[in-house]
Short mmCIF file of N, CA and C and ligand atoms in Angstrom, two decimals:
data_model
loop_
_atom_site.label_atom_id
_atom_site.label_comp_id
_atom_site.label_asym_id
_atom_site.label_seq_id
_atom_site.Cartn_x
_atom_site.Cartn_y
_atom_site.Cartn_z
N MET A 99 0.85 -1.20 0.00
CA MET A 99 0.00 0.00 0.00
C MET A 99 0.88 1.25 0.00
N ASN A 100 1.08 1.81 -1.18
CA ASN A 100 1.93 3.00 -1.23
C ASN A 100 1.11 4.22 -1.66
N LYS A 101 0.91 5.12 -0.73
CA LYS A 101 0.09 6.30 -1.00
C LYS A 101 0.95 7.46 -1.49
N LYS A 102 0.34 8.27 -2.37
CA LYS A 102 1.05 9.44 -2.89
C LYS A 102 0.70 10.66 -2.04
N ILE A 103 1.74 11.32 -1.55
CA ILE A 103 1.54 12.44 -0.62
C ILE A 103 2.00 13.74 -1.24
N ALA A 104 1.23 14.80 -1.00
CA ALA A 104 1.70 16.17 -1.28
C ALA A 104 1.79 16.88 0.07
N ILE A 105 2.86 17.62 0.26
CA ILE A 105 3.02 18.39 1.50
C ILE A 105 2.86 19.87 1.16
N LEU A 106 2.04 20.55 1.93
CA LEU A 106 1.85 21.99 1.74
C LEU A 106 2.61 22.74 2.83
N ILE A 107 3.40 23.70 2.41
CA ILE A 107 4.21 24.46 3.39
C ILE A 107 4.13 25.96 3.09
N SER A 108 4.54 26.73 4.10
CA SER A 108 4.70 28.17 3.88
C SER A 108 6.04 28.66 4.42
N GLY A 109 6.71 27.84 5.22
CA GLY A 109 7.89 28.34 5.91
C GLY A 109 9.08 27.41 5.89
N SER A 110 9.67 27.21 7.08
CA SER A 110 10.97 26.53 7.17
C SER A 110 10.92 25.05 6.80
N GLY A 111 9.78 24.43 6.97
CA GLY A 111 9.61 23.06 6.47
C GLY A 111 10.28 21.97 7.30
N SER A 112 10.40 22.19 8.60
CA SER A 112 11.05 21.13 9.39
C SER A 112 10.14 19.91 9.53
N ASN A 113 8.83 20.11 9.60
CA ASN A 113 7.92 18.96 9.62
C ASN A 113 7.92 18.25 8.28
N MET A 114 7.99 19.05 7.22
CA MET A 114 8.09 18.47 5.87
C MET A 114 9.32 17.57 5.78
N ARG A 115 10.44 18.07 6.32
CA ARG A 115 11.68 17.29 6.30
C ARG A 115 11.49 15.96 7.06
N ALA A 116 10.82 16.04 8.20
CA ALA A 116 10.60 14.82 8.99
C ALA A 116 9.78 13.81 8.19
N LEU A 117 8.79 14.30 7.45
CA LEU A 117 7.96 13.41 6.63
C LEU A 117 8.78 12.81 5.48
N ILE A 118 9.60 13.66 4.84
CA ILE A 118 10.43 13.15 3.73
C ILE A 118 11.40 12.10 4.26
N GLU A 119 12.06 12.42 5.38
CA GLU A 119 13.03 11.48 5.97
C GLU A 119 12.37 10.14 6.25
N ALA A 120 11.18 10.19 6.86
CA ALA A 120 10.48 8.94 7.21
C ALA A 120 10.15 8.14 5.95
N SER A 121 9.81 8.86 4.88
CA SER A 121 9.39 8.18 3.65
C SER A 121 10.56 7.50 2.94
N LEU A 122 11.78 7.84 3.35
CA LEU A 122 12.95 7.21 2.71
C LEU A 122 13.10 5.76 3.14
N ASN A 123 12.46 5.42 4.27
CA ASN A 123 12.47 4.03 4.73
C ASN A 123 11.58 3.18 3.81
N ASP A 124 12.13 2.10 3.30
CA ASP A 124 11.38 1.24 2.37
C ASP A 124 10.05 0.78 2.93
N LYS A 125 9.98 0.66 4.26
CA LYS A 125 8.75 0.13 4.86
C LYS A 125 7.69 1.20 5.04
N PHE A 126 8.05 2.45 4.82
CA PHE A 126 7.06 3.53 4.99
C PHE A 126 6.04 3.44 3.85
N PRO A 127 4.73 3.49 4.19
CA PRO A 127 3.72 3.20 3.16
C PRO A 127 3.35 4.39 2.27
N ALA A 128 4.27 5.32 2.10
CA ALA A 128 3.93 6.51 1.31
C ALA A 128 5.16 7.09 0.63
N THR A 129 4.90 7.78 -0.47
CA THR A 129 5.95 8.49 -1.20
C THR A 129 5.59 9.97 -1.21
N ILE A 130 6.57 10.80 -0.93
CA ILE A 130 6.32 12.24 -1.00
C ILE A 130 6.54 12.66 -2.46
N GLU A 131 5.44 12.93 -3.13
CA GLU A 131 5.50 13.22 -4.57
C GLU A 131 5.87 14.67 -4.85
N LEU A 132 5.35 15.55 -4.00
CA LEU A 132 5.39 16.96 -4.34
C LEU A 132 5.29 17.82 -3.08
N VAL A 133 6.04 18.93 -3.07
CA VAL A 133 5.89 19.92 -2.00
C VAL A 133 5.39 21.20 -2.66
N ILE A 134 4.32 21.74 -2.11
CA ILE A 134 3.72 22.94 -2.69
C ILE A 134 3.72 24.05 -1.65
N SER A 135 4.07 25.25 -2.10
CA SER A 135 4.09 26.38 -1.17
C SER A 135 3.33 27.56 -1.74
N ASN A 136 2.74 28.34 -0.85
CA ASN A 136 2.11 29.60 -1.24
C ASN A 136 3.10 30.75 -1.05
N ASN A 137 4.33 30.40 -0.64
CA ASN A 137 5.35 31.41 -0.36
C ASN A 137 6.62 31.02 -1.12
N SER A 138 7.00 31.88 -2.08
CA SER A 138 8.13 31.51 -2.95
C SER A 138 9.44 31.44 -2.17
N SER A 139 9.53 32.15 -1.04
CA SER A 139 10.79 32.12 -0.29
C SER A 139 10.76 31.18 0.91
N ALA A 140 9.82 30.28 0.92
CA ALA A 140 9.77 29.29 2.01
C ALA A 140 11.05 28.45 2.00
N GLY A 141 11.74 28.43 3.14
CA GLY A 141 12.98 27.67 3.24
C GLY A 141 12.79 26.20 2.92
N GLY A 142 11.61 25.70 3.22
CA GLY A 142 11.32 24.29 2.97
C GLY A 142 11.44 23.89 1.51
N LEU A 143 11.23 24.84 0.61
CA LEU A 143 11.33 24.52 -0.82
C LEU A 143 12.75 24.07 -1.18
N LEU A 144 13.74 24.75 -0.60
CA LEU A 144 15.14 24.39 -0.88
C LEU A 144 15.46 23.03 -0.29
N ILE A 145 14.94 22.80 0.91
CA ILE A 145 15.20 21.50 1.56
C ILE A 145 14.60 20.38 0.72
N ALA A 146 13.37 20.58 0.26
CA ALA A 146 12.71 19.55 -0.55
C ALA A 146 13.54 19.24 -1.79
N LYS A 147 14.03 20.30 -2.45
CA LYS A 147 14.84 20.10 -3.66
C LYS A 147 16.09 19.29 -3.35
N LYS A 148 16.70 19.56 -2.19
CA LYS A 148 17.91 18.81 -1.80
C LYS A 148 17.61 17.32 -1.69
N TYR A 149 16.39 17.01 -1.28
CA TYR A 149 16.00 15.60 -1.17
C TYR A 149 15.51 15.04 -2.51
N GLY A 150 15.50 15.89 -3.53
CA GLY A 150 15.06 15.44 -4.83
C GLY A 150 13.54 15.37 -4.97
N VAL A 151 12.85 16.06 -4.07
CA VAL A 151 11.38 16.08 -4.15
C VAL A 151 10.97 17.28 -5.00
N ARG A 152 10.05 17.08 -5.93
CA ARG A 152 9.61 18.17 -6.79
C ARG A 152 8.87 19.22 -5.99
N THR A 153 9.03 20.48 -6.37
CA THR A 153 8.37 21.57 -5.64
C THR A 153 7.57 22.44 -6.60
N ARG A 154 6.55 23.06 -6.06
CA ARG A 154 5.75 24.02 -6.84
C ARG A 154 5.41 25.20 -5.94
N PHE A 155 5.46 26.38 -6.51
CA PHE A 155 5.01 27.58 -5.81
C PHE A 155 3.74 28.04 -6.52
N ILE A 156 2.67 28.21 -5.77
CA ILE A 156 1.45 28.75 -6.38
C ILE A 156 1.23 30.13 -5.78
N ASP A 157 1.25 31.12 -6.65
CA ASP A 157 1.22 32.52 -6.23
C ASP A 157 -0.23 33.00 -6.04
N ARG A 158 -0.56 33.37 -4.82
CA ARG A 158 -1.92 33.86 -4.53
C ARG A 158 -2.26 35.09 -5.38
N LYS A 159 -1.23 35.86 -5.73
CA LYS A 159 -1.46 37.13 -6.42
C LYS A 159 -2.07 36.95 -7.82
N ILE A 160 -1.88 35.79 -8.41
CA ILE A 160 -2.42 35.62 -9.77
C ILE A 160 -3.88 35.16 -9.75
N PHE A 161 -4.45 35.00 -8.57
CA PHE A 161 -5.85 34.57 -8.48
C PHE A 161 -6.70 35.70 -7.88
N ASP A 162 -7.97 35.76 -8.33
CA ASP A 162 -8.86 36.80 -7.82
C ASP A 162 -9.26 36.55 -6.38
N ASN A 163 -9.38 35.29 -6.02
CA ASN A 163 -9.86 34.98 -4.66
C ASN A 163 -9.32 33.62 -4.21
N ASN A 164 -9.58 33.32 -2.94
CA ASN A 164 -9.05 32.07 -2.38
C ASN A 164 -9.71 30.84 -2.99
N GLU A 165 -10.95 30.99 -3.42
CA GLU A 165 -11.65 29.86 -4.04
C GLU A 165 -10.91 29.43 -5.31
N ASP A 166 -10.54 30.43 -6.12
CA ASP A 166 -9.83 30.11 -7.36
C ASP A 166 -8.44 29.53 -7.07
N TYR A 167 -7.81 30.07 -6.04
CA TYR A 167 -6.49 29.55 -5.65
C TYR A 167 -6.62 28.06 -5.31
N ASP A 168 -7.59 27.75 -4.46
CA ASP A 168 -7.74 26.37 -4.01
C ASP A 168 -8.20 25.45 -5.14
N LYS A 169 -8.93 26.01 -6.11
CA LYS A 169 -9.32 25.20 -7.28
C LYS A 169 -8.08 24.79 -8.05
N ALA A 170 -7.16 25.74 -8.24
CA ALA A 170 -5.91 25.44 -8.96
C ALA A 170 -5.08 24.42 -8.17
N LEU A 171 -5.07 24.60 -6.87
CA LEU A 171 -4.32 23.66 -6.01
C LEU A 171 -4.91 22.26 -6.14
N SER A 172 -6.23 22.19 -6.09
CA SER A 172 -6.91 20.92 -6.18
C SER A 172 -6.64 20.23 -7.53
N LEU A 173 -6.67 21.02 -8.58
CA LEU A 173 -6.41 20.50 -9.92
C LEU A 173 -5.01 19.89 -10.00
N LEU A 174 -4.05 20.61 -9.46
CA LEU A 174 -2.67 20.12 -9.46
C LEU A 174 -2.58 18.80 -8.68
N LEU A 175 -3.22 18.75 -7.54
CA LEU A 175 -3.18 17.53 -6.71
C LEU A 175 -3.81 16.35 -7.46
N LYS A 176 -4.88 16.65 -8.19
CA LYS A 176 -5.55 15.58 -8.95
C LYS A 176 -4.68 15.12 -10.12
N GLU A 177 -4.08 16.08 -10.81
CA GLU A 177 -3.18 15.74 -11.93
C GLU A 177 -2.05 14.82 -11.47
N GLU A 178 -1.63 15.06 -10.23
CA GLU A 178 -0.52 14.29 -9.67
C GLU A 178 -0.98 13.01 -9.00
N ASN A 179 -2.28 12.74 -9.07
CA ASN A 179 -2.85 11.53 -8.43
C ASN A 179 -2.52 11.43 -6.94
N ILE A 180 -2.59 12.57 -6.28
CA ILE A 180 -2.27 12.60 -4.85
C ILE A 180 -3.39 11.94 -4.04
N ASP A 181 -2.99 11.12 -3.07
CA ASP A 181 -3.96 10.45 -2.21
C ASP A 181 -4.22 11.22 -0.92
N ILE A 182 -3.14 11.76 -0.34
CA ILE A 182 -3.26 12.42 0.96
C ILE A 182 -2.46 13.73 0.93
N VAL A 183 -3.04 14.76 1.52
CA VAL A 183 -2.40 16.07 1.58
C VAL A 183 -1.97 16.32 3.03
N CYS A 184 -0.70 16.64 3.23
CA CYS A 184 -0.21 16.95 4.58
C CYS A 184 0.12 18.43 4.67
N ALA A 185 -0.62 19.15 5.50
CA ALA A 185 -0.30 20.55 5.73
C ALA A 185 0.75 20.60 6.84
N ALA A 186 1.85 21.27 6.56
CA ALA A 186 2.96 21.31 7.52
C ALA A 186 3.47 22.74 7.60
N GLY A 187 2.87 23.51 8.51
CA GLY A 187 3.23 24.91 8.58
C GLY A 187 2.70 25.66 7.37
N TYR A 188 1.54 25.25 6.88
CA TYR A 188 0.91 25.91 5.73
C TYR A 188 0.01 27.01 6.29
N MET A 189 0.41 28.26 6.05
CA MET A 189 -0.24 29.38 6.73
C MET A 189 -1.36 29.99 5.90
N LYS A 190 -2.09 29.13 5.22
CA LYS A 190 -3.20 29.63 4.41
C LYS A 190 -4.41 28.79 4.77
N ILE A 191 -5.53 29.46 4.99
CA ILE A 191 -6.72 28.73 5.40
C ILE A 191 -7.39 28.11 4.18
N PHE A 192 -7.74 26.83 4.28
CA PHE A 192 -8.39 26.14 3.16
C PHE A 192 -9.82 26.65 2.99
N THR A 193 -10.27 26.72 1.73
CA THR A 193 -11.67 27.05 1.50
C THR A 193 -12.52 25.81 1.81
N LYS A 194 -13.80 26.08 2.10
CA LYS A 194 -14.74 24.99 2.40
C LYS A 194 -14.79 23.98 1.25
N GLN A 195 -14.81 24.52 0.03
CA GLN A 195 -14.90 23.66 -1.16
C GLN A 195 -13.71 22.71 -1.23
N PHE A 196 -12.53 23.24 -0.94
CA PHE A 196 -11.31 22.42 -0.99
C PHE A 196 -11.40 21.29 0.03
N VAL A 197 -11.82 21.65 1.23
CA VAL A 197 -11.91 20.64 2.31
C VAL A 197 -12.96 19.59 1.95
N GLU A 198 -14.01 20.02 1.27
CA GLU A 198 -15.06 19.08 0.86
C GLU A 198 -14.52 18.09 -0.18
N ILE A 199 -13.80 18.63 -1.18
CA ILE A 199 -13.24 17.77 -2.23
C ILE A 199 -12.25 16.75 -1.64
N TRP A 200 -11.46 17.22 -0.67
CA TRP A 200 -10.41 16.37 -0.10
C TRP A 200 -10.79 15.85 1.29
N LYS A 201 -12.08 15.67 1.48
CA LYS A 201 -12.61 15.23 2.78
C LYS A 201 -11.89 13.98 3.29
N ASN A 202 -11.46 14.07 4.54
CA ASN A 202 -10.75 12.95 5.19
C ASN A 202 -9.43 12.59 4.52
N LYS A 203 -8.92 13.52 3.71
CA LYS A 203 -7.64 13.25 3.04
C LYS A 203 -6.61 14.33 3.33
N ILE A 204 -6.98 15.30 4.19
CA ILE A 204 -6.01 16.34 4.55
C ILE A 204 -5.68 16.20 6.04
N ILE A 205 -4.38 16.15 6.32
CA ILE A 205 -3.92 16.09 7.71
C ILE A 205 -3.17 17.39 8.00
N ASN A 206 -3.30 17.87 9.23
CA ASN A 206 -2.59 19.08 9.64
C ASN A 206 -1.88 18.81 10.96
N ILE A 207 -0.83 19.58 11.22
CA ILE A 207 -0.20 19.54 12.54
C ILE A 207 -0.29 20.92 13.15
N HIS A 208 -0.61 20.95 14.44
CA HIS A 208 -0.78 22.23 15.13
C HIS A 208 0.02 22.19 16.44
N PRO A 209 0.71 23.30 16.74
CA PRO A 209 1.61 23.27 17.91
C PRO A 209 0.92 23.57 19.25
N SER A 210 -0.17 22.88 19.52
CA SER A 210 -0.80 22.99 20.85
C SER A 210 -1.57 21.71 21.09
N LEU A 211 -2.04 21.56 22.30
CA LEU A 211 -2.89 20.42 22.63
C LEU A 211 -4.32 20.80 22.30
N LEU A 212 -4.69 20.60 21.04
CA LEU A 212 -6.06 20.93 20.63
C LEU A 212 -7.05 20.12 21.45
N PRO A 213 -8.23 20.62 21.76
CA PRO A 213 -8.83 21.82 21.18
C PRO A 213 -8.38 23.13 21.83
N ASP A 214 -7.38 23.08 22.71
CA ASP A 214 -6.90 24.33 23.32
C ASP A 214 -5.95 25.05 22.36
N TYR A 215 -5.98 26.32 22.40
CA TYR A 215 -5.05 27.19 21.66
C TYR A 215 -5.06 26.96 20.15
N LYS A 216 -6.24 27.04 19.58
CA LYS A 216 -6.34 27.06 18.12
C LYS A 216 -5.75 28.38 17.61
N GLY A 217 -5.40 28.44 16.37
CA GLY A 217 -4.96 29.70 15.77
C GLY A 217 -3.48 29.98 15.96
N LEU A 218 -3.15 31.26 15.86
CA LEU A 218 -1.73 31.67 15.86
C LEU A 218 -1.20 31.93 17.28
N ASN A 219 0.11 32.11 17.35
CA ASN A 219 0.79 32.48 18.60
C ASN A 219 0.47 31.56 19.78
N THR A 220 0.43 30.28 19.50
CA THR A 220 0.04 29.33 20.56
C THR A 220 1.00 29.38 21.74
N HIS A 221 2.31 29.36 21.46
CA HIS A 221 3.28 29.28 22.57
C HIS A 221 3.20 30.52 23.45
N LYS A 222 3.05 31.67 22.82
CA LYS A 222 2.94 32.92 23.57
C LYS A 222 1.74 32.87 24.52
N ARG A 223 0.63 32.35 24.01
CA ARG A 223 -0.59 32.30 24.82
C ARG A 223 -0.48 31.26 25.94
N VAL A 224 0.18 30.14 25.62
CA VAL A 224 0.39 29.09 26.63
C VAL A 224 1.24 29.66 27.78
N LEU A 225 2.30 30.40 27.43
CA LEU A 225 3.17 30.98 28.46
C LEU A 225 2.42 32.05 29.26
N HIS A 226 1.65 32.84 28.56
CA HIS A 226 0.87 33.90 29.22
C HIS A 226 -0.09 33.31 30.26
N ASP A 227 -0.63 32.14 29.93
CA ASP A 227 -1.60 31.49 30.83
C ASP A 227 -0.93 30.63 31.90
N HIS A 228 0.39 30.64 31.93
CA HIS A 228 1.16 29.84 32.91
C HIS A 228 0.75 28.37 32.92
N GLN A 229 0.55 27.83 31.72
CA GLN A 229 0.23 26.41 31.62
C GLN A 229 1.44 25.58 32.03
N LYS A 230 1.18 24.42 32.59
CA LYS A 230 2.30 23.55 33.01
C LYS A 230 2.70 22.58 31.90
N ARG A 231 1.81 22.43 30.93
CA ARG A 231 2.16 21.55 29.82
C ARG A 231 1.58 22.09 28.52
N SER A 232 2.27 21.73 27.47
CA SER A 232 1.76 22.06 26.14
C SER A 232 2.07 20.86 25.23
N GLY A 233 2.04 21.06 23.94
CA GLY A 233 2.31 19.93 23.06
C GLY A 233 1.90 20.20 21.64
N CYS A 234 1.61 19.14 20.93
CA CYS A 234 1.23 19.27 19.53
C CYS A 234 0.17 18.22 19.19
N THR A 235 -0.53 18.50 18.11
CA THR A 235 -1.66 17.66 17.71
C THR A 235 -1.65 17.47 16.21
N THR A 236 -1.89 16.25 15.77
CA THR A 236 -2.19 16.03 14.35
C THR A 236 -3.68 15.73 14.25
N HIS A 237 -4.29 16.24 13.21
CA HIS A 237 -5.73 16.05 13.06
C HIS A 237 -6.14 16.08 11.59
N ILE A 238 -7.33 15.53 11.35
CA ILE A 238 -7.90 15.60 10.01
C ILE A 238 -8.49 16.99 9.86
N VAL A 239 -8.29 17.58 8.69
CA VAL A 239 -8.75 18.96 8.48
C VAL A 239 -10.24 19.01 8.16
N GLU A 240 -10.92 19.87 8.90
CA GLU A 240 -12.33 20.20 8.61
C GLU A 240 -12.40 21.70 8.35
N PRO A 241 -13.53 22.18 7.78
CA PRO A 241 -13.55 23.59 7.38
C PRO A 241 -13.21 24.57 8.51
N GLU A 242 -13.64 24.28 9.72
CA GLU A 242 -13.33 25.22 10.82
C GLU A 242 -11.85 25.09 11.20
N LEU A 243 -11.19 26.22 11.41
CA LEU A 243 -9.74 26.24 11.63
C LEU A 243 -9.31 25.40 12.83
N ASP A 244 -8.27 24.58 12.62
CA ASP A 244 -7.68 23.75 13.68
C ASP A 244 -8.70 22.86 14.38
N SER A 245 -9.69 22.41 13.59
CA SER A 245 -10.69 21.49 14.12
C SER A 245 -10.54 20.15 13.42
N GLY A 246 -11.47 19.27 13.65
CA GLY A 246 -11.43 17.97 12.97
C GLY A 246 -10.88 16.91 13.90
N PRO A 247 -11.22 15.66 13.61
CA PRO A 247 -10.83 14.54 14.47
C PRO A 247 -9.33 14.51 14.76
N ILE A 248 -9.02 14.36 16.04
CA ILE A 248 -7.61 14.31 16.45
C ILE A 248 -7.04 12.94 16.15
N LEU A 249 -5.85 12.93 15.56
CA LEU A 249 -5.20 11.66 15.22
C LEU A 249 -4.15 11.28 16.27
N MET A 250 -3.36 12.25 16.69
CA MET A 250 -2.30 11.96 17.66
C MET A 250 -1.90 13.23 18.40
N GLN A 251 -1.48 13.06 19.65
CA GLN A 251 -0.99 14.22 20.41
C GLN A 251 0.25 13.81 21.19
N ALA A 252 1.11 14.78 21.43
CA ALA A 252 2.26 14.55 22.32
C ALA A 252 2.34 15.75 23.25
N THR A 253 2.68 15.51 24.49
CA THR A 253 2.77 16.62 25.44
C THR A 253 4.23 16.89 25.80
N VAL A 254 4.49 18.12 26.18
CA VAL A 254 5.81 18.49 26.70
C VAL A 254 5.58 19.35 27.94
N PRO A 255 6.55 19.35 28.87
CA PRO A 255 6.40 20.23 30.03
C PRO A 255 6.65 21.68 29.63
N VAL A 256 6.02 22.60 30.33
CA VAL A 256 6.34 24.02 30.17
C VAL A 256 7.08 24.44 31.43
N LYS A 257 8.27 24.98 31.25
CA LYS A 257 9.09 25.35 32.41
C LYS A 257 8.91 26.84 32.72
N PRO A 258 9.02 27.19 34.01
CA PRO A 258 8.77 28.59 34.39
C PRO A 258 9.65 29.59 33.63
N GLU A 259 10.88 29.15 33.30
CA GLU A 259 11.81 30.08 32.64
C GLU A 259 11.69 30.06 31.11
N ASP A 260 10.71 29.33 30.58
CA ASP A 260 10.59 29.17 29.13
C ASP A 260 10.34 30.50 28.40
N THR A 261 10.93 30.57 27.20
CA THR A 261 10.59 31.65 26.27
C THR A 261 9.78 31.01 25.14
N VAL A 262 9.17 31.85 24.31
CA VAL A 262 8.43 31.34 23.16
C VAL A 262 9.35 30.44 22.32
N GLU A 263 10.60 30.89 22.16
CA GLU A 263 11.53 30.17 21.28
C GLU A 263 11.85 28.78 21.82
N ASN A 264 12.20 28.69 23.12
CA ASN A 264 12.58 27.33 23.54
C ASN A 264 11.38 26.41 23.75
N LEU A 265 10.22 26.98 24.05
CA LEU A 265 9.02 26.14 24.11
C LEU A 265 8.70 25.62 22.70
N ALA A 266 8.82 26.52 21.71
CA ALA A 266 8.55 26.12 20.32
C ALA A 266 9.49 24.98 19.91
N LYS A 267 10.77 25.12 20.31
CA LYS A 267 11.75 24.07 19.95
C LYS A 267 11.38 22.74 20.58
N ARG A 268 10.99 22.79 21.86
CA ARG A 268 10.64 21.54 22.57
C ARG A 268 9.42 20.89 21.92
N VAL A 269 8.46 21.71 21.53
CA VAL A 269 7.26 21.16 20.89
C VAL A 269 7.60 20.60 19.50
N LEU A 270 8.47 21.32 18.78
CA LEU A 270 8.83 20.88 17.42
C LEU A 270 9.47 19.49 17.42
N VAL A 271 10.29 19.22 18.45
CA VAL A 271 10.92 17.89 18.54
C VAL A 271 9.83 16.82 18.51
N MET A 272 8.75 17.06 19.24
CA MET A 272 7.64 16.09 19.28
C MET A 272 6.85 16.10 17.97
N GLU A 273 6.72 17.28 17.36
CA GLU A 273 6.01 17.34 16.07
C GLU A 273 6.67 16.42 15.05
N HIS A 274 8.02 16.48 15.07
CA HIS A 274 8.77 15.70 14.07
C HIS A 274 8.62 14.20 14.31
N ILE A 275 8.27 13.84 15.53
CA ILE A 275 8.04 12.41 15.84
C ILE A 275 6.61 12.02 15.46
N ILE A 276 5.64 12.84 15.88
CA ILE A 276 4.25 12.38 15.69
C ILE A 276 3.74 12.53 14.26
N TYR A 277 4.31 13.46 13.49
CA TYR A 277 3.73 13.64 12.14
C TYR A 277 3.98 12.42 11.25
N PRO A 278 5.23 11.94 11.15
CA PRO A 278 5.43 10.73 10.34
C PRO A 278 4.65 9.53 10.88
N LEU A 279 4.60 9.42 12.21
CA LEU A 279 3.88 8.31 12.84
C LEU A 279 2.39 8.39 12.52
N THR A 280 1.86 9.60 12.58
CA THR A 280 0.45 9.81 12.25
C THR A 280 0.15 9.39 10.82
N LEU A 281 1.02 9.83 9.91
CA LEU A 281 0.78 9.54 8.49
C LEU A 281 0.80 8.02 8.26
N LYS A 282 1.78 7.38 8.87
CA LYS A 282 1.90 5.92 8.70
C LYS A 282 0.65 5.23 9.25
N ARG A 283 0.24 5.61 10.45
CA ARG A 283 -0.93 4.96 11.06
C ARG A 283 -2.21 5.29 10.30
N PHE A 284 -2.28 6.51 9.80
CA PHE A 284 -3.46 6.93 9.05
C PHE A 284 -3.62 6.06 7.80
N ILE A 285 -2.49 5.79 7.15
CA ILE A 285 -2.53 4.98 5.93
C ILE A 285 -2.84 3.52 6.27
N LEU A 286 -2.22 3.04 7.30
CA LEU A 286 -2.43 1.63 7.66
C LEU A 286 -3.67 1.44 8.52
N ARG A 287 -4.28 2.57 8.91
CA ARG A 287 -5.50 2.55 9.76
C ARG A 287 -5.28 1.74 11.05
N VAL A 288 -4.08 1.93 11.62
CA VAL A 288 -3.79 1.27 12.89
C VAL A 288 -4.00 2.30 14.00
N ASN A 289 -4.54 1.88 15.12
CA ASN A 289 -4.71 2.86 16.22
C ASN A 289 -3.78 2.56 17.37
C1 GRF B 76 4.92 24.04 13.31
O1 GRF B 76 4.99 24.41 14.66
C2 GRF B 76 3.53 23.58 12.95
O2 GRF B 76 2.91 22.90 13.99
C3 GRF B 76 2.82 24.87 12.69
O3 GRF B 76 3.77 25.68 12.04
C4 GRF B 76 5.09 25.26 12.40
C5 GRF B 76 5.77 24.93 11.12
O4 GRF B 76 7.10 24.61 11.30
N1 GRF B 76 1.60 24.65 11.97
P1 GRF B 76 7.91 23.95 10.10
O5 GRF B 76 7.67 24.82 8.88
O6 GRF B 76 7.41 22.55 9.92
O7 GRF B 76 9.35 24.01 10.54
#
């Protein structure tokens, strides 16, 4: 069972790298076919190229609206026979239509213990609230932001002296573990 994966990114692409690395194992049930970004200067695009993964930049500026953007994205994914879409630091909200077309086929990773701290600046808000723990969540994408069935979570301690940067780093270490694991289990439907 070898599924074709597209990864959507907007930034540094460390989760994308973790997924590509995992897919290099012969036993991993997926191939990373394509990395797509809405940001031409996303660092992840260079990393993907180094791994020999094809990349595409889709420029929001050439579309009148997000619906048209997502239609073009969807068309590309279909042309490439993509089975599963992994959002990894993709900072663009999917349109309802896109989520409907790719229902139960889009996975996202979020740097908090959902359903807590949806949206942006999660680490800052966690620190502000003096939480003792935080973490990350993988979930199936539904139209409402950072919602949808949870697939996997990992927790990390929050230390009193933490800054946004070192909390983010601690959470990222876990993200890089759970995202490949999530994808593998999602494909094999193992719980
Ligand atoms: C990660 O914290 C991810 O959970 C969030 O954006 C960040 C992306 O990091 N959605 P990277 O681009 O994978 O390094």
